[in-house]
Amino acid sequence: MSDVAATKIPALQLKGIVKTFPGVRALDDVTFDVRAGEVHALLGENGAGKSTLMKVLAGMYQPDEGTIEIEGTPVTMRTPLEAKRRGVVLIHQELSLAEEMTVAENIYLGELPRRSLGRVDWKTLFAKSEEILKRLNCGFGPKDRVGALSIANQQMVEIARALTVDAKVVIFDEPTASLTDAEKVVLFEIINDLKARGVGIVYISHRMDEIFTLADRISVLRDGGYRGTLVAGDTTEDEVIQLMIGRSLDLSRRQHAEVKTGEVALKVEGLSCGKLFQDVSFELREGEVLGFYGLVGAGRTEIAETLFGLRRPTAGTIEIDGKETAIHSPADAIAKGISLVPESRKEQGLVLGMNCRDNITLPQVGDLTSGPFVSDGAEIAIFDQYRDTLKIKTPSWRQAVGNLSGGNQQKIVIGKWLAMHPRILIVDEPTRGIDVGSKSEIHDLIRELARSGYAVIVISSEMPEVLHVSDRILAMYHGRVIRRFTAEEVTEDSLVAAISGIEQEQVA
Amino acid sequence: MANFHVEKPVASRGQQTARVARDIRGGGMNRDRWKTIASVLARQGILVAFALFLIGFSIFSDRFLSPENILSVMRSSAIIGVMALGVTVVVIGGNLDLSVGSMLSFSTVLVVDLHDKIGPAPAIGVMLVATLALGAVNGLLVGVARLNSLIVTLGMLSAIQGLTLIYSGGKNVDIVNQDQTWFKIFGRGTIADIPTPIVIFAVGAILLHLMMAYTPFGRRIYATGGNATAAVFSGVRRSRVVFLTYLISASGVAIAAIILGSRVMGSQNNVGQGYELQVLAGVILGGTSLLGGAGTIWKTVIGVLILGFIQNGLLLMGFEYYVQWLVTWVVIILAVWLDIAAKRGRLLSPIA
């Protein structure tokens, strides 16, 4: 590294960064640098230390050891504001905007231009904001309310914010997680534009295709340690993945030969719920995986929530094992053998402050008693079982779930529902925001569950996922099941056409 | 060097003493040793604080640590203590209960007034039902109708005060034959030489501790307070859980009213005024998170006792009665601040 630094000083350089939390060495002697005018991708599984490193870069954490240099000068950054003033800006994965304020106010939040008596200089504010928005080619104005913008446009506001300072380094954390393909293209143009202006970009993402489109160099973290830097032009996806997870991976489409389905476990007829979805009918058999694919807002999650007793259907019938039934509440659904792994693990899936064991046993804690008290032994036995089968990485069952990585958190949610031994398992976005390694483990698990007789519904926005795990796929569009596919007949094109509302006569 | 680290997870609630404040600012000597000390303080800070207060006051007053004084403090803390136990359950479940003060006025007036009219046992029965009904109103509005608990119970505070005055017509009530009724056992009697209020407080604390720490119901309360949505998605009947926490809180008030009525053998219409803040102070000093989902019953017991001993110690040191209000406030603010400082590793922080 030193010979590089001699010829060209990096915009930002980290040397020998160590950061420990009790029981965890989150970063262990990590070295990382970004040069002016390059995109440096940072990769690693969840829990590998990316987030911690990013927080060190942005001044939110102080490293225990090691140095940070900006353009060759050692600095300490105690707060995000200090980091920003030194030209290091972080674009958050979870946006941090004041939704009730205008775009312009958000862009200059904390540094609004002032007139006498501390009044806001609106004219300058709007003019300066307008100029930045124009540079970004945004389709909205400085006076628009942020809450009214799409997620993609809100992200643009975050980026605009970065441009108000003379940014030397901009860090993007999973920027495309909630963007459409068209919006992605715009984002990539902006990143390339920043790059051309000599800004160093740190790009964090799980998505290989994006990384190979954008990055000049790729650095990989695993288990808190630095595993190496690859030049994007001289490497392959396989090589990067191997470096990330220490083995190679098979994400191809599944072999469908061995599917053996049993009885109809769930039969839904003409199910509707107001404007959310209408006239949904399907059968789900034991041993099969039924995929629901569609755009966000197509009504997939709402169907799951109705089956789980969280919403009241306005029409239609639900039959479980051939008997018509009504599902009044989640407790009722659980009693009838339905489990739901919800879409958002942090909001719906987990009590983050509670420990791992208590989260896993929560739905059945009432049954794990001896006398009036919860049996410690029974609980720990369940925890141990699912820690082992799902390979959940945690120092002990006492660890609060909020301290685990995303992939391990998701495994806790899945473990919680497997421990209920449901007949019907519904998983909504089972691998959102988790790394490729955990992803493939979860896919394998879903197939394994089906093989052992579970009836499984998988809801997903990721096409490779739906194609990989499903035996049959229902494509949803505007609250309706618009087409049905079997795994043999489905193609990517026909699926995309269906969920976009393009009618297709011939089977592809 | 202006920071130190404390284990973030594992509900490291608990208060710090002023010493930690110095450590946070000054620090710098042996980082690992400070880390260890800070971590112990963060977890067991309330015990350390308790010990320091006891030592401090006993230096200034020889009477402070005498058995009579200790028993007297514990006895007078019992009323607030019993109420604080119930409120702790509500707060862990993610809500507040500010109505306990005026509910105490109502229940005490009711039980004392009915004592001579229908006899002690029926009086207690009627009062219990009436108090639980008030708790049920809180429980329905917060648990089932999902209204904000601060607003609901603040409104109830005022409404119940009105109810009390309507019932009593504004007159004070009292019990005529104070020495002959067995009702005196609750406030003035002893069980095995221990004043009854202390026994009631201790038994209540043990029962609620067992419930919160070891029963499925307790687990559901923690889950509801920690993340109500996730609890519902896990099959927890949230409305029922919240409703029951308010019934528990009302039961605490009813028991406190029996102790208070029995001790005073009479009641003013506003006897419980201001108790809600004292109760909440005990709960906060015990380190229960006002956001819900974290806290323990036995630390509330210690919080209430700290409050009692501080107030008693100040009196013994010759301060005026009202000084304790000021000091109580300072202690609470310090407790909350240092608790948060321990979690974020700094006294002040630009982000939460």
Short mmCIF file of N, CA and C in Angstrom, two decimals, chain B residues 222-312:
data_model
loop_
_atom_site.label_atom_id
_atom_site.label_comp_id
_atom_site.label_asym_id
_atom_site.label_seq_id
_atom_site.Cartn_x
_atom_site.Cartn_y
_atom_site.Cartn_z
N TYR B 222 -43.30 -8.03 28.85
CA TYR B 222 -42.01 -7.52 28.35
C TYR B 222 -42.04 -7.42 26.83
N ALA B 223 -42.59 -8.44 26.17
CA ALA B 223 -42.61 -8.43 24.70
C ALA B 223 -43.48 -7.29 24.18
N THR B 224 -44.64 -7.09 24.81
CA THR B 224 -45.54 -6.02 24.38
C THR B 224 -44.89 -4.66 24.55
N GLY B 225 -44.23 -4.47 25.68
CA GLY B 225 -43.56 -3.19 25.92
C GLY B 225 -42.36 -3.00 25.01
N GLY B 226 -41.66 -4.09 24.71
CA GLY B 226 -40.45 -4.01 23.88
C GLY B 226 -40.77 -3.74 22.43
N ASN B 227 -41.75 -4.42 21.89
CA ASN B 227 -42.16 -4.20 20.51
C ASN B 227 -43.57 -4.75 20.33
N ALA B 228 -44.55 -3.85 20.47
CA ALA B 228 -45.95 -4.29 20.48
C ALA B 228 -46.32 -4.98 19.17
N THR B 229 -45.83 -4.46 18.05
CA THR B 229 -46.17 -5.06 16.76
C THR B 229 -45.64 -6.49 16.67
N ALA B 230 -44.38 -6.65 17.04
CA ALA B 230 -43.80 -8.00 16.98
C ALA B 230 -44.51 -8.94 17.94
N ALA B 231 -44.95 -8.41 19.08
CA ALA B 231 -45.67 -9.24 20.03
C ALA B 231 -46.97 -9.73 19.40
N VAL B 232 -47.70 -8.82 18.74
CA VAL B 232 -48.95 -9.22 18.08
C VAL B 232 -48.67 -10.25 17.00
N PHE B 233 -47.62 -10.04 16.22
CA PHE B 233 -47.25 -10.99 15.18
C PHE B 233 -46.82 -12.33 15.77
N SER B 234 -46.53 -12.36 17.06
CA SER B 234 -46.16 -13.63 17.69
C SER B 234 -47.33 -14.24 18.43
N GLY B 235 -48.53 -13.71 18.20
CA GLY B 235 -49.71 -14.30 18.80
C GLY B 235 -50.04 -13.79 20.20
N VAL B 236 -49.30 -12.77 20.66
CA VAL B 236 -49.63 -12.19 21.97
C VAL B 236 -50.88 -11.34 21.81
N ARG B 237 -51.85 -11.53 22.70
CA ARG B 237 -53.06 -10.69 22.65
C ARG B 237 -52.77 -9.40 23.38
N ARG B 238 -52.34 -8.43 22.59
CA ARG B 238 -51.83 -7.19 23.13
C ARG B 238 -52.86 -6.45 23.98
N SER B 239 -54.09 -6.35 23.47
CA SER B 239 -55.12 -5.61 24.20
C SER B 239 -55.32 -6.20 25.58
N ARG B 240 -55.38 -7.53 25.63
CA ARG B 240 -55.61 -8.20 26.89
C ARG B 240 -54.44 -7.95 27.84
N VAL B 241 -53.23 -8.04 27.32
CA VAL B 241 -52.05 -7.85 28.17
C VAL B 241 -52.06 -6.44 28.77
N VAL B 242 -52.28 -5.44 27.93
CA VAL B 242 -52.26 -4.06 28.42
C VAL B 242 -53.40 -3.85 29.42
N PHE B 243 -54.57 -4.37 29.08
CA PHE B 243 -55.71 -4.26 29.98
C PHE B 243 -55.37 -4.81 31.36
N LEU B 244 -54.77 -5.99 31.38
CA LEU B 244 -54.45 -6.62 32.66
C LEU B 244 -53.39 -5.83 33.44
N THR B 245 -52.44 -5.19 32.73
CA THR B 245 -51.44 -4.41 33.47
C THR B 245 -52.12 -3.28 34.24
N TYR B 246 -53.17 -2.71 33.65
CA TYR B 246 -53.87 -1.63 34.37
C TYR B 246 -54.68 -2.18 35.55
N LEU B 247 -55.18 -3.40 35.41
CA LEU B 247 -55.86 -4.00 36.56
C LEU B 247 -54.86 -4.25 37.69
N ILE B 248 -53.65 -4.67 37.33
CA ILE B 248 -52.63 -4.90 38.35
C ILE B 248 -52.28 -3.60 39.05
N SER B 249 -52.14 -2.54 38.23
CA SER B 249 -51.84 -1.24 38.80
C SER B 249 -52.94 -0.79 39.75
N ALA B 250 -54.21 -0.98 39.35
CA ALA B 250 -55.33 -0.59 40.21
C ALA B 250 -55.35 -1.43 41.48
N SER B 251 -55.00 -2.72 41.38
CA SER B 251 -54.93 -3.55 42.59
C SER B 251 -53.92 -2.98 43.57
N GLY B 252 -52.79 -2.54 43.04
CA GLY B 252 -51.76 -1.93 43.89
C GLY B 252 -52.34 -0.72 44.62
N VAL B 253 -53.09 0.09 43.90
CA VAL B 253 -53.69 1.27 44.51
C VAL B 253 -54.68 0.86 45.60
N ALA B 254 -55.49 -0.15 45.31
CA ALA B 254 -56.48 -0.59 46.29
C ALA B 254 -55.81 -1.05 47.57
N ILE B 255 -54.72 -1.81 47.43
CA ILE B 255 -54.01 -2.28 48.62
C ILE B 255 -53.39 -1.10 49.37
N ALA B 256 -52.83 -0.16 48.61
CA ALA B 256 -52.24 1.03 49.24
C ALA B 256 -53.32 1.80 49.99
N ALA B 257 -54.53 1.85 49.42
CA ALA B 257 -55.62 2.58 50.07
C ALA B 257 -56.00 1.93 51.40
N ILE B 258 -55.97 0.59 51.43
CA ILE B 258 -56.28 -0.11 52.68
C ILE B 258 -55.24 0.24 53.75
N ILE B 259 -53.96 0.21 53.35
CA ILE B 259 -52.89 0.54 54.31
C ILE B 259 -53.06 1.98 54.81
N LEU B 260 -53.27 2.88 53.84
CA LEU B 260 -53.35 4.30 54.19
C LEU B 260 -54.56 4.58 55.08
N GLY B 261 -55.71 4.04 54.66
CA GLY B 261 -56.94 4.27 55.42
C GLY B 261 -56.82 3.72 56.83
N SER B 262 -56.22 2.55 56.94
CA SER B 262 -56.07 1.90 58.23
C SER B 262 -55.10 2.66 59.12
N ARG B 263 -54.10 3.27 58.51
CA ARG B 263 -53.10 3.95 59.31
C ARG B 263 -53.64 5.28 59.83
N VAL B 264 -54.33 6.01 58.93
CA VAL B 264 -54.80 7.34 59.30
C VAL B 264 -56.18 7.27 59.96
N MET B 265 -56.97 6.24 59.60
CA MET B 265 -58.33 6.08 60.09
C MET B 265 -59.22 7.27 59.70
N GLY B 266 -58.84 7.90 58.63
CA GLY B 266 -59.63 9.01 58.11
C GLY B 266 -59.03 9.39 56.78
N SER B 267 -59.69 10.25 56.05
CA SER B 267 -59.08 10.64 54.78
C SER B 267 -59.58 11.98 54.30
N GLN B 268 -58.65 12.75 53.77
CA GLN B 268 -59.03 13.96 53.05
C GLN B 268 -59.30 13.58 51.60
N ASN B 269 -60.00 14.48 50.91
CA ASN B 269 -60.36 14.16 49.54
C ASN B 269 -59.16 14.15 48.59
N ASN B 270 -58.09 14.83 48.99
CA ASN B 270 -56.94 14.91 48.07
C ASN B 270 -55.72 14.22 48.65
N VAL B 271 -55.96 13.18 49.45
CA VAL B 271 -54.86 12.57 50.19
C VAL B 271 -53.77 12.01 49.27
N GLY B 272 -54.16 11.58 48.07
CA GLY B 272 -53.18 10.96 47.18
C GLY B 272 -52.53 11.93 46.22
N GLN B 273 -52.84 13.20 46.37
CA GLN B 273 -52.33 14.19 45.40
C GLN B 273 -50.80 14.19 45.36
N GLY B 274 -50.24 14.13 44.18
CA GLY B 274 -48.79 14.16 44.06
C GLY B 274 -48.14 12.78 44.19
N TYR B 275 -48.91 11.79 44.62
CA TYR B 275 -48.34 10.46 44.76
C TYR B 275 -47.90 9.88 43.42
N GLU B 276 -48.61 10.26 42.35
CA GLU B 276 -48.25 9.67 41.06
C GLU B 276 -46.81 9.98 40.68
N LEU B 277 -46.35 11.20 41.05
CA LEU B 277 -44.97 11.55 40.72
C LEU B 277 -43.98 10.81 41.60
N GLN B 278 -44.31 10.67 42.87
CA GLN B 278 -43.44 9.92 43.78
C GLN B 278 -43.31 8.48 43.30
N VAL B 279 -44.46 7.92 42.91
CA VAL B 279 -44.48 6.54 42.43
C VAL B 279 -43.61 6.41 41.18
N LEU B 280 -43.83 7.32 40.25
CA LEU B 280 -43.07 7.28 39.00
C LEU B 280 -41.57 7.46 39.29
N ALA B 281 -41.27 8.33 40.27
CA ALA B 281 -39.87 8.55 40.64
C ALA B 281 -39.23 7.25 41.12
N GLY B 282 -39.97 6.51 41.95
CA GLY B 282 -39.44 5.23 42.42
C GLY B 282 -39.18 4.28 41.27
N VAL B 283 -40.13 4.25 40.32
CA VAL B 283 -40.00 3.35 39.17
C VAL B 283 -38.79 3.74 38.33
N ILE B 284 -38.63 5.05 38.09
CA ILE B 284 -37.52 5.52 37.26
C ILE B 284 -36.19 5.28 37.97
N LEU B 285 -36.15 5.57 39.28
CA LEU B 285 -34.92 5.32 40.04
C LEU B 285 -34.54 3.84 39.97
N GLY B 286 -35.54 3.00 39.87
CA GLY B 286 -35.27 1.56 39.75
C GLY B 286 -34.79 1.19 38.36
N GLY B 287 -34.73 2.16 37.46
CA GLY B 287 -34.15 1.89 36.15
C GLY B 287 -35.10 1.29 35.14
N THR B 288 -36.39 1.28 35.43
CA THR B 288 -37.34 0.79 34.43
C THR B 288 -37.41 1.78 33.28
N SER B 289 -37.29 1.26 32.06
CA SER B 289 -37.29 2.15 30.89
C SER B 289 -38.69 2.69 30.64
N LEU B 290 -38.80 4.01 30.50
CA LEU B 290 -40.10 4.60 30.22
C LEU B 290 -40.58 4.24 28.82
N LEU B 291 -39.68 3.71 28.00
CA LEU B 291 -40.08 3.28 26.65
C LEU B 291 -40.70 1.89 26.68
N GLY B 292 -40.61 1.23 27.81
CA GLY B 292 -41.21 -0.10 27.93
C GLY B 292 -40.25 -1.22 27.58
N GLY B 293 -40.61 -2.42 28.00
CA GLY B 293 -39.85 -3.59 27.61
C GLY B 293 -38.69 -3.94 28.51
N ALA B 294 -38.32 -3.07 29.44
CA ALA B 294 -37.17 -3.37 30.29
C ALA B 294 -37.40 -2.82 31.69
N GLY B 295 -36.90 -3.54 32.66
CA GLY B 295 -37.04 -3.12 34.05
C GLY B 295 -37.31 -4.34 34.91
N THR B 296 -37.11 -4.20 36.22
CA THR B 296 -37.41 -5.32 37.10
C THR B 296 -38.14 -4.82 38.34
N ILE B 297 -38.92 -5.70 38.93
CA ILE B 297 -39.69 -5.36 40.11
C ILE B 297 -38.78 -5.05 41.30
N TRP B 298 -37.76 -5.91 41.49
CA TRP B 298 -36.98 -5.72 42.71
C TRP B 298 -36.17 -4.43 42.68
N LYS B 299 -35.83 -3.94 41.49
CA LYS B 299 -35.12 -2.67 41.44
C LYS B 299 -36.07 -1.51 41.75
N THR B 300 -37.35 -1.68 41.43
CA THR B 300 -38.32 -0.66 41.84
C THR B 300 -38.39 -0.59 43.35
N VAL B 301 -38.34 -1.76 44.02
CA VAL B 301 -38.34 -1.78 45.47
C VAL B 301 -37.18 -0.93 45.99
N ILE B 302 -36.00 -1.15 45.40
CA ILE B 302 -34.84 -0.38 45.84
C ILE B 302 -35.01 1.10 45.51
N GLY B 303 -35.56 1.38 44.33
CA GLY B 303 -35.80 2.78 43.95
C GLY B 303 -36.69 3.48 44.96
N VAL B 304 -37.76 2.80 45.36
CA VAL B 304 -38.68 3.39 46.33
C VAL B 304 -37.98 3.59 47.68
N LEU B 305 -37.17 2.60 48.08
CA LEU B 305 -36.47 2.73 49.35
C LEU B 305 -35.44 3.86 49.31
N ILE B 306 -34.73 3.98 48.19
CA ILE B 306 -33.77 5.09 48.07
C ILE B 306 -34.49 6.41 48.29
N LEU B 307 -35.62 6.55 47.62
CA LEU B 307 -36.41 7.76 47.74
C LEU B 307 -36.79 7.99 49.20
N GLY B 308 -37.26 6.93 49.86
CA GLY B 308 -37.66 7.04 51.27
C GLY B 308 -36.50 7.42 52.16
N PHE B 309 -35.34 6.77 51.93
CA PHE B 309 -34.19 7.05 52.79
C PHE B 309 -33.63 8.45 52.54
N ILE B 310 -33.67 8.92 51.29
CA ILE B 310 -33.19 10.27 51.03
C ILE B 310 -34.06 11.28 51.78
N GLN B 311 -35.38 11.09 51.65
CA GLN B 311 -36.28 12.04 52.29
C GLN B 311 -36.12 12.01 53.80
N ASN B 312 -35.99 10.80 54.34
CA ASN B 312 -35.79 10.65 55.78
C ASN B 312 -34.45 11.24 56.22
#
